[in-house]
mmCIF file of C-alpha atoms in Angstrom:
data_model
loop_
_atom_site.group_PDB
_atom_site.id
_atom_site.type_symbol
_atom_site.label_atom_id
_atom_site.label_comp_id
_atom_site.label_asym_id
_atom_site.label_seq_id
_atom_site.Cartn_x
_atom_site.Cartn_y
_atom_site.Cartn_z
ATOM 1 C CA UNK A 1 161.410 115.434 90.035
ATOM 2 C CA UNK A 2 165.083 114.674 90.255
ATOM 3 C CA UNK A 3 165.791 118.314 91.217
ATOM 4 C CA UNK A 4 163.095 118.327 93.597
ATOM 5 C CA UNK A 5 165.014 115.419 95.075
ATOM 6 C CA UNK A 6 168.604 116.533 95.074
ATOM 7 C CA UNK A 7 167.061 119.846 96.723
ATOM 8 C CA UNK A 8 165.371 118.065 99.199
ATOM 9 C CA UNK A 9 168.746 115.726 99.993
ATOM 10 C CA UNK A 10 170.802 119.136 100.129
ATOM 11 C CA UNK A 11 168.503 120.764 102.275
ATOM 12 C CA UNK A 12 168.595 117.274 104.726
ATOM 13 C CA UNK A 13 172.382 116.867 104.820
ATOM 14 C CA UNK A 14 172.020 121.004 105.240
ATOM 15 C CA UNK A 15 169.748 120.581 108.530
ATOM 16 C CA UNK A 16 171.681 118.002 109.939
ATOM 17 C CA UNK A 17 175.339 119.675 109.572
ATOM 18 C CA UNK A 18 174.314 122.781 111.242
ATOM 19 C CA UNK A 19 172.227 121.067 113.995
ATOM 20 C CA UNK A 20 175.066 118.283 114.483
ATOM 21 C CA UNK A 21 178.015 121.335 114.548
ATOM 22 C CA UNK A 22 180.039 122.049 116.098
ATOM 23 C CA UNK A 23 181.463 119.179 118.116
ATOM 24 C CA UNK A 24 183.697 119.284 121.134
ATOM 25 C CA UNK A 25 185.795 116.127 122.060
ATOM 26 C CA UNK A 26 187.466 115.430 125.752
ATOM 27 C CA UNK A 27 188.807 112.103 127.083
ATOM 28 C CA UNK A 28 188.261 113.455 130.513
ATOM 29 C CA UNK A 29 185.475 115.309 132.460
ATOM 30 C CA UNK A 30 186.131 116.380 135.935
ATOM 31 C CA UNK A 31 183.019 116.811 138.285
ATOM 32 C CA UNK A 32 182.475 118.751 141.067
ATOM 33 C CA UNK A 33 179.680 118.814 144.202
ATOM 34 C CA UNK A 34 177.138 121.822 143.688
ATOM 35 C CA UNK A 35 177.122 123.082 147.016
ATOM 36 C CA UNK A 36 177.952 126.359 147.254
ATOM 37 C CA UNK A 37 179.173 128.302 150.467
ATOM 38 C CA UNK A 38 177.889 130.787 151.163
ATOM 39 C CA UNK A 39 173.852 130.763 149.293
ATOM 40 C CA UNK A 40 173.694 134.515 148.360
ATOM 41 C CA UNK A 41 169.902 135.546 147.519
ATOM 42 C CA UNK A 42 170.660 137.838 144.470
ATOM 43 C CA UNK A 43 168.511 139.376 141.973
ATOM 44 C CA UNK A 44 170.214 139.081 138.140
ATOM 45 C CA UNK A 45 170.194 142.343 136.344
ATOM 46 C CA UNK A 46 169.743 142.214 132.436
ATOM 47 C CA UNK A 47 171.357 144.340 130.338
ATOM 48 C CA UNK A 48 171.162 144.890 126.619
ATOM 49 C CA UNK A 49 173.772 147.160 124.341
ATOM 50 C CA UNK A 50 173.325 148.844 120.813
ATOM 51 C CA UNK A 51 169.203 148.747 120.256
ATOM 52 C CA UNK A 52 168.336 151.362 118.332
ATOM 53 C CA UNK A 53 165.569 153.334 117.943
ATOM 54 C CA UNK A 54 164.576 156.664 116.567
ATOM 55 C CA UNK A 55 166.073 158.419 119.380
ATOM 56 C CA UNK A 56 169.852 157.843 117.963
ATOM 57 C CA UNK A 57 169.626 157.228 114.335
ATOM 58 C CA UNK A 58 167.057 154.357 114.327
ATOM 59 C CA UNK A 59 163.475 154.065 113.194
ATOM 60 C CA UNK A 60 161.992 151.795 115.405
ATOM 61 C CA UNK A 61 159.748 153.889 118.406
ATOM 62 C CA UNK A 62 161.146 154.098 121.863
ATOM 63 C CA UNK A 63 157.990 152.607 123.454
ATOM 64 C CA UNK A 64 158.119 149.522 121.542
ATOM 65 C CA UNK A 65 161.351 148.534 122.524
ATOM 66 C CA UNK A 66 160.031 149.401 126.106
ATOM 67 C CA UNK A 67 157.261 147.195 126.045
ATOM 68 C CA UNK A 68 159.580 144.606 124.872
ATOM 69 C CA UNK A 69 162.316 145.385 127.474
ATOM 70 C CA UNK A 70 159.335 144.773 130.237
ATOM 71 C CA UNK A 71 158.114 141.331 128.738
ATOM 72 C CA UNK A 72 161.737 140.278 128.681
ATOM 73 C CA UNK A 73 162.807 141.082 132.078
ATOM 74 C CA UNK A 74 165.059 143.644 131.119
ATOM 75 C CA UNK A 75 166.077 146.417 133.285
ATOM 76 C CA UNK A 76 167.813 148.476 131.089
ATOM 77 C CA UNK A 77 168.768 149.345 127.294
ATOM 78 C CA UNK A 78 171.994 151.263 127.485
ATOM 79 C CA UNK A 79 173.900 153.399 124.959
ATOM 80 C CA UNK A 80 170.946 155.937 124.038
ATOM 81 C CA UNK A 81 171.120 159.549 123.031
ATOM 82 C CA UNK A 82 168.932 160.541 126.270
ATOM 83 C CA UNK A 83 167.439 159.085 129.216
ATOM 84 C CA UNK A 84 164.048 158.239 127.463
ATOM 85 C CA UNK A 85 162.584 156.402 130.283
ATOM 86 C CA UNK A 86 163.764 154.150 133.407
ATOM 87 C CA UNK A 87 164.658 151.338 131.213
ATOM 88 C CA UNK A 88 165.815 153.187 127.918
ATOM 89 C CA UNK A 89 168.956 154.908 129.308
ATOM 90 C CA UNK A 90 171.781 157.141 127.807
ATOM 91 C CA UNK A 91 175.492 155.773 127.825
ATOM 92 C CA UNK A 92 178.346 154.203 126.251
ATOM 93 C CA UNK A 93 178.211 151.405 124.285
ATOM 94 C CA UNK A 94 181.446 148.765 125.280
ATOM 95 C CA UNK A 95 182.803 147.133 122.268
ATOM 96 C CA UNK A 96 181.193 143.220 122.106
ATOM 97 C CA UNK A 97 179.716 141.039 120.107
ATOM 98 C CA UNK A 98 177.571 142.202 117.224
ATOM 99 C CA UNK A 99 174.940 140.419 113.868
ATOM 100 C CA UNK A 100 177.789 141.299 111.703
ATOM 101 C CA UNK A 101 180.323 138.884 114.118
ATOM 102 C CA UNK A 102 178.243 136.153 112.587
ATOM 103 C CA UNK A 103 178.869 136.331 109.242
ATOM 104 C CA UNK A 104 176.572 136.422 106.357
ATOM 105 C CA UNK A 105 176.710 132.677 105.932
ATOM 106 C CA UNK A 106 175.589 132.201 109.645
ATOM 107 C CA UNK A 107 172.983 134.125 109.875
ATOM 108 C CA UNK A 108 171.682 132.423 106.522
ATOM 109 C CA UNK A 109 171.917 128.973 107.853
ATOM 110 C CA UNK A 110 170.173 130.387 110.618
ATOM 111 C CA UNK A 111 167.298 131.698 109.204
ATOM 112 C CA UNK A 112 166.819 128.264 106.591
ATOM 113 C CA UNK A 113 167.691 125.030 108.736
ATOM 114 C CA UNK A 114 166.443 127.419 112.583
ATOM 115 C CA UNK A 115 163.971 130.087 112.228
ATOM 116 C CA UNK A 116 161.511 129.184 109.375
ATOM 117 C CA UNK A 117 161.442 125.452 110.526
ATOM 118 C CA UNK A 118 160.618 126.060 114.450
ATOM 119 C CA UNK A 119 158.452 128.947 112.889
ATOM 120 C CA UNK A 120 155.976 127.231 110.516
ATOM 121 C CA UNK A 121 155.981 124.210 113.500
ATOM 122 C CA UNK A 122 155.068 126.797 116.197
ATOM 123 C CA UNK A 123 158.422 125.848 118.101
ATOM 124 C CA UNK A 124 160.351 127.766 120.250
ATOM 125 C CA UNK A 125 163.167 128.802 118.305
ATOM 126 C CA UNK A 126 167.319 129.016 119.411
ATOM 127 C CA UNK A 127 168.931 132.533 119.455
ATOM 128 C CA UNK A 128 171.342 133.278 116.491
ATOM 129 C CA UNK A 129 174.180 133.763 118.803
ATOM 130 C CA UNK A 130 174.177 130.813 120.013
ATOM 131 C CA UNK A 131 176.443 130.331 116.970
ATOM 132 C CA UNK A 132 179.092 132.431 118.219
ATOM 133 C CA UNK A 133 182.684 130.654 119.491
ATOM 134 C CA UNK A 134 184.224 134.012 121.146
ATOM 135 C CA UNK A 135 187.758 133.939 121.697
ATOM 136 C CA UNK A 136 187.213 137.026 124.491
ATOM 137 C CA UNK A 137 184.363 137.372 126.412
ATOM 138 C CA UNK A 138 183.060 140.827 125.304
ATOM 139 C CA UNK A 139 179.626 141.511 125.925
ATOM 140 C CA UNK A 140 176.924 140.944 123.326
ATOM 141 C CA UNK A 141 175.094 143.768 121.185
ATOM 142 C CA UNK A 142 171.547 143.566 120.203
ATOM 143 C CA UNK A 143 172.128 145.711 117.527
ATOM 144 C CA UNK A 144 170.103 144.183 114.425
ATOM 145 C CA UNK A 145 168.292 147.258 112.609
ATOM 146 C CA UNK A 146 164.552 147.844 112.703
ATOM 147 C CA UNK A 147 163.955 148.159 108.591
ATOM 148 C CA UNK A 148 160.691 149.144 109.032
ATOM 149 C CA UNK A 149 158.285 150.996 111.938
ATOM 150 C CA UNK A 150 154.424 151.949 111.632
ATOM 151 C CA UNK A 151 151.557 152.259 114.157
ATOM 152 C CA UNK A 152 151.376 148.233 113.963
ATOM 153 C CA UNK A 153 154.668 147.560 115.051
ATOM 154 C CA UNK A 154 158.614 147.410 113.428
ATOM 155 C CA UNK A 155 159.907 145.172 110.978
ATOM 156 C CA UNK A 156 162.336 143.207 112.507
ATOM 157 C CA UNK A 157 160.057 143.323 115.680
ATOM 158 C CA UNK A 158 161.800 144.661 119.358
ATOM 159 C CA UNK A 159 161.036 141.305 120.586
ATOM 160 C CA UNK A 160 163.450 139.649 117.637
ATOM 161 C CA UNK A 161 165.744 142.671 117.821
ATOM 162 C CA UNK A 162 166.736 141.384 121.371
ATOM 163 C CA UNK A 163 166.273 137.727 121.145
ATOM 164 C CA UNK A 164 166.833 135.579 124.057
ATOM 165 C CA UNK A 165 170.330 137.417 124.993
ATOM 166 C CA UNK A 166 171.343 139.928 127.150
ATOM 167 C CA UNK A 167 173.994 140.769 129.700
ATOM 168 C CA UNK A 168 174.428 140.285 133.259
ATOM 169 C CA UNK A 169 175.286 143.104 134.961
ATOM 170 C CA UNK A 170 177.904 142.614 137.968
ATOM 171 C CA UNK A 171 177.281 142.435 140.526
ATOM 172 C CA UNK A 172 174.032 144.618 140.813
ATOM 173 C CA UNK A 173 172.278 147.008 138.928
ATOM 174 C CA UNK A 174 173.176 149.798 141.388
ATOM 175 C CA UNK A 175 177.011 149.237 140.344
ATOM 176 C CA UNK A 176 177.262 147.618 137.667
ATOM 177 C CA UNK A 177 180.935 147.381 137.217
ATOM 178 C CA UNK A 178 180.996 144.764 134.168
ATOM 179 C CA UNK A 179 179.074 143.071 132.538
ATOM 180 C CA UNK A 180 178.880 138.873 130.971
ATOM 181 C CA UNK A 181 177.236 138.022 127.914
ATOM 182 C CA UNK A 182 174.347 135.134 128.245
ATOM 183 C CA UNK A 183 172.393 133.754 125.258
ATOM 184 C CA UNK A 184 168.980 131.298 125.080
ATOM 185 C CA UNK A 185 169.252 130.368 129.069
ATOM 186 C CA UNK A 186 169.299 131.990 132.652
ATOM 187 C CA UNK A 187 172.187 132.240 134.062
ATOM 188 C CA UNK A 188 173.551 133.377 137.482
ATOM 189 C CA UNK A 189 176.336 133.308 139.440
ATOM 190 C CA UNK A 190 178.669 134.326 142.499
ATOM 191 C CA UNK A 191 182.284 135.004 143.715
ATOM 192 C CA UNK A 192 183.388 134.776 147.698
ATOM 193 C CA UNK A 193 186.698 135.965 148.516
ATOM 194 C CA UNK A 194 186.859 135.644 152.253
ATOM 195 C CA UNK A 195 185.569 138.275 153.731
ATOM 196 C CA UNK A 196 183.591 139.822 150.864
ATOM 197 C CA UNK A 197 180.477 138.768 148.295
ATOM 198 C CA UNK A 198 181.432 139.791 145.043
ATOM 199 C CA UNK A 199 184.768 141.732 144.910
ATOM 200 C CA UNK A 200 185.698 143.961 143.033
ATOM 201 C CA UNK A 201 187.542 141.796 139.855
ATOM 202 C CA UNK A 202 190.011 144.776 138.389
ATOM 203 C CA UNK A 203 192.259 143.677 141.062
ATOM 204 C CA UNK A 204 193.659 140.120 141.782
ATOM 205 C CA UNK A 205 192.011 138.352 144.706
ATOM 206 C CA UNK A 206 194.305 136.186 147.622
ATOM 207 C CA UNK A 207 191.592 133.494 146.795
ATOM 208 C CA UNK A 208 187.921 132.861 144.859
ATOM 209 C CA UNK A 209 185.257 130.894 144.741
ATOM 210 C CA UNK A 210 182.525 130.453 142.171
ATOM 211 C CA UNK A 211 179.318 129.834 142.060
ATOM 212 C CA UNK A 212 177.639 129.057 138.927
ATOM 213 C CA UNK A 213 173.878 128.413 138.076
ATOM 214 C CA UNK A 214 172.618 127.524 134.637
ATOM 215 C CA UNK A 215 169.233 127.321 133.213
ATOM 216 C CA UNK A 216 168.168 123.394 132.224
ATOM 217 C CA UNK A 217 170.553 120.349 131.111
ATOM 218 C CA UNK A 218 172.686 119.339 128.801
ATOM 219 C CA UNK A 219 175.637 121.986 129.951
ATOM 220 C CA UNK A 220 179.153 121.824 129.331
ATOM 221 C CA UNK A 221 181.486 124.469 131.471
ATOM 222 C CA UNK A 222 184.615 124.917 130.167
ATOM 223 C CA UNK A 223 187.335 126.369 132.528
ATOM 224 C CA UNK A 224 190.464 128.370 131.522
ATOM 225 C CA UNK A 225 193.528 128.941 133.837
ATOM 226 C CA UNK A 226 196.108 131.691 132.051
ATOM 227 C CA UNK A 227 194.640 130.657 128.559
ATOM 228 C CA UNK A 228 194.545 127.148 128.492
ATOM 229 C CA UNK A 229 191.829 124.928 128.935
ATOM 230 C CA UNK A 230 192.214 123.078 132.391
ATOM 231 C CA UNK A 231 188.862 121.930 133.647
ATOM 232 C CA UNK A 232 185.555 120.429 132.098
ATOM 233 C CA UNK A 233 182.744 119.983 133.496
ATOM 234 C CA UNK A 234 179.134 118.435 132.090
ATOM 235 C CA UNK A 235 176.885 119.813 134.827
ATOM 236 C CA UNK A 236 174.390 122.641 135.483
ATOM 237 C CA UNK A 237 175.565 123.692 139.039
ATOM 238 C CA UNK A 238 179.303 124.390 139.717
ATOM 239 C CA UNK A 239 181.443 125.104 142.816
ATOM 240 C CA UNK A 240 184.520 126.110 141.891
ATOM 241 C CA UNK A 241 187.276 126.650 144.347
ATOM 242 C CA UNK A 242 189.718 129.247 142.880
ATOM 243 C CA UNK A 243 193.241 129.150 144.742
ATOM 244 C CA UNK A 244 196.281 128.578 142.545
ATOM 245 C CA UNK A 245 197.568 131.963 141.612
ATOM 246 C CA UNK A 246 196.421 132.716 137.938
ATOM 247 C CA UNK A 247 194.124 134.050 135.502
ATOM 248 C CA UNK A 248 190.783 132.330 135.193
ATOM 249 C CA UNK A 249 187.615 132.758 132.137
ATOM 250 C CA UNK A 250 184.553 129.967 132.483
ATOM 251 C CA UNK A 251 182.922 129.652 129.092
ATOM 252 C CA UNK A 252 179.571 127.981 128.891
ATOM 253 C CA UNK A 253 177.737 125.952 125.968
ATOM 254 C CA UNK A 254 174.895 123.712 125.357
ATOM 255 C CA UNK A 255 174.650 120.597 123.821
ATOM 256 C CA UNK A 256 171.977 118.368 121.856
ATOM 257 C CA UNK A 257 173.417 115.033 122.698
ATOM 258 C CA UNK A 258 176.953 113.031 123.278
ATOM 259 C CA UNK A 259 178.195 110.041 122.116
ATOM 260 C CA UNK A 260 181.590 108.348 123.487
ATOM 261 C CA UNK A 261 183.240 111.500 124.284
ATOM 262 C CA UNK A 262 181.920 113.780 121.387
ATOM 263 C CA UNK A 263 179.849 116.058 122.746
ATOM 264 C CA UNK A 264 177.626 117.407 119.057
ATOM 265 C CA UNK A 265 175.775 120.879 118.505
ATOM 266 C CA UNK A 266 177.520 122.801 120.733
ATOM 267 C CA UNK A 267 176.053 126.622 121.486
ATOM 268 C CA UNK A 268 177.394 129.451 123.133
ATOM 269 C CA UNK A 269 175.446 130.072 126.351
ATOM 270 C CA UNK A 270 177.907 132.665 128.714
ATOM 271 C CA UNK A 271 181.288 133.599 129.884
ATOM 272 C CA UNK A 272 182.948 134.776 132.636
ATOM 273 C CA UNK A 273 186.394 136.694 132.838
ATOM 274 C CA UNK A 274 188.707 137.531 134.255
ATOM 275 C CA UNK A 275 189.029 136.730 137.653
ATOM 276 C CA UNK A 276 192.262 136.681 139.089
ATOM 277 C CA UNK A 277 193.988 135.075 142.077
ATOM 278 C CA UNK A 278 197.507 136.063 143.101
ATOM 279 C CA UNK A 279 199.935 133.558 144.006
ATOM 280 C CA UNK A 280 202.219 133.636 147.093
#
């Protein structure tokens, strides 16, 4: 019985710790009217990176992770062997975020104090990388191996395979000239530099501004100017008026709650960089 409660205590002071962590402190939060100029109507493309399947060394089938793809709102899986389909598409994989950037550890806390909890209570469960704190904002790889595939489906399924993550593709699937990581939320965005929607960003622009859309509350936007954290912001929308000469990344995180400047159980949600403005 005493085991039974030590265990239980562990397990407790376990849950709480990873759904408390980690915490973010600021003695100031700027804020900023979401009224963005001008309203661009523009479809997101989602992108995922590293799925495999048996068509490049995997064992999961091809038309799983199709169906999947399609229930997800995907448009394409890049980095195949062949063009399987329109949504299963040959290519290069770009170096990112992978499972094995988590860590061993992560992933277990994950799966004990996340997944089987929210799974025996039918809840909607969080994303594993979520737990990520990237230093660069690389895309994100779905790459988690299928162990196991018969007639009745693969073991992981497709559908945990690619989680609720993907990539936005910028600034349209017809060029998609780079792409943003986004985990657990929608996420969508814009950048004017007078006269043009969406520049090109490998070369610095004479001005900027950003748009920025995320999915639900509870969102903290943290804004870096040449490395260092300048701007913070606890809101969903964001108009962002780039015009000092510099180099600029946006990361974005969730939060469960906040308490006298602490803001507790942060998760990685998106990123955005780099976006450059030349000074005069």
């Amino acid at each position: 019985m005493k085991v039974i409660r030590w265990l239980l205590s562990f397990y407790i002071f376990g849950y709480l710790f990873y759904h408390l962590t980690p915490v973010f402190y600021t003695v100031h939060v700027n804020y900023a009217l979401p009224k963005p100029a001008p309203l661009p109507y523009q479809k997101t493309c989602k992108v995922v990176f590293g799925v495999k399947t048996a068509l490049d060394g995997g064992v999961g089938r091809p038309g799983s992770l199709e169906r999947a793809l399609e229930e997800k709102g995907i448009a394409f899986s890049l980095g195949h062997s062949i063009d399987y389909s329109p949504r299963i598409k040959r290519g290069y994989v770009p170096e990112g975020y992978g499972y094995r950037n988590l860590g061993g550890l992560t992933l277990f806390s994950y799966l004990i104090f996340e997944y089987f909890p929210k799974l025996i209570t039918f809840s909607e469960r969080e994303d594993p990388y979520g737990l990520l704190n990237p230093r660069d904002c690389k895309p994100i790889l779905s790459d988690l191996p299928v162990l196991l595939s018969t007639p009745l489906g693969e073991f992981p399924s497709y559908s945990f395979v690619l989680g609720k993550r993907w990539n936005l593709a910028y600034p349209d699937c017809d060029s998609m000239l780079s792409f943003y990581p986004v985990v657990g939320r929608e996420l969508s965005f814009s950048i004017y530099s007078p006269p043009r929607l969406n520049p090109p960003l490998d070369a610095p622009l004479p001005k900027a501004q950003l748009n920025l859309k995320v999915e639900g509350k509870k969102v903290l936007l943290l804004v870096y100017r040449d490395g260092r954290l300048s701007e913070i912001y606890d809101q969903p929308l964001l108009t962002l008026n780039l015009e000092e000469g510099g180099s600029y990344q946006l990361k974005v995180y969730s939060y469960k709650f906040k308490a006298f400047g602490f803001y507790f159980g942060l998760r990685f949600v998106g990123c955005l960089s780099e976006i450059r403005v030349r000074s005069f």
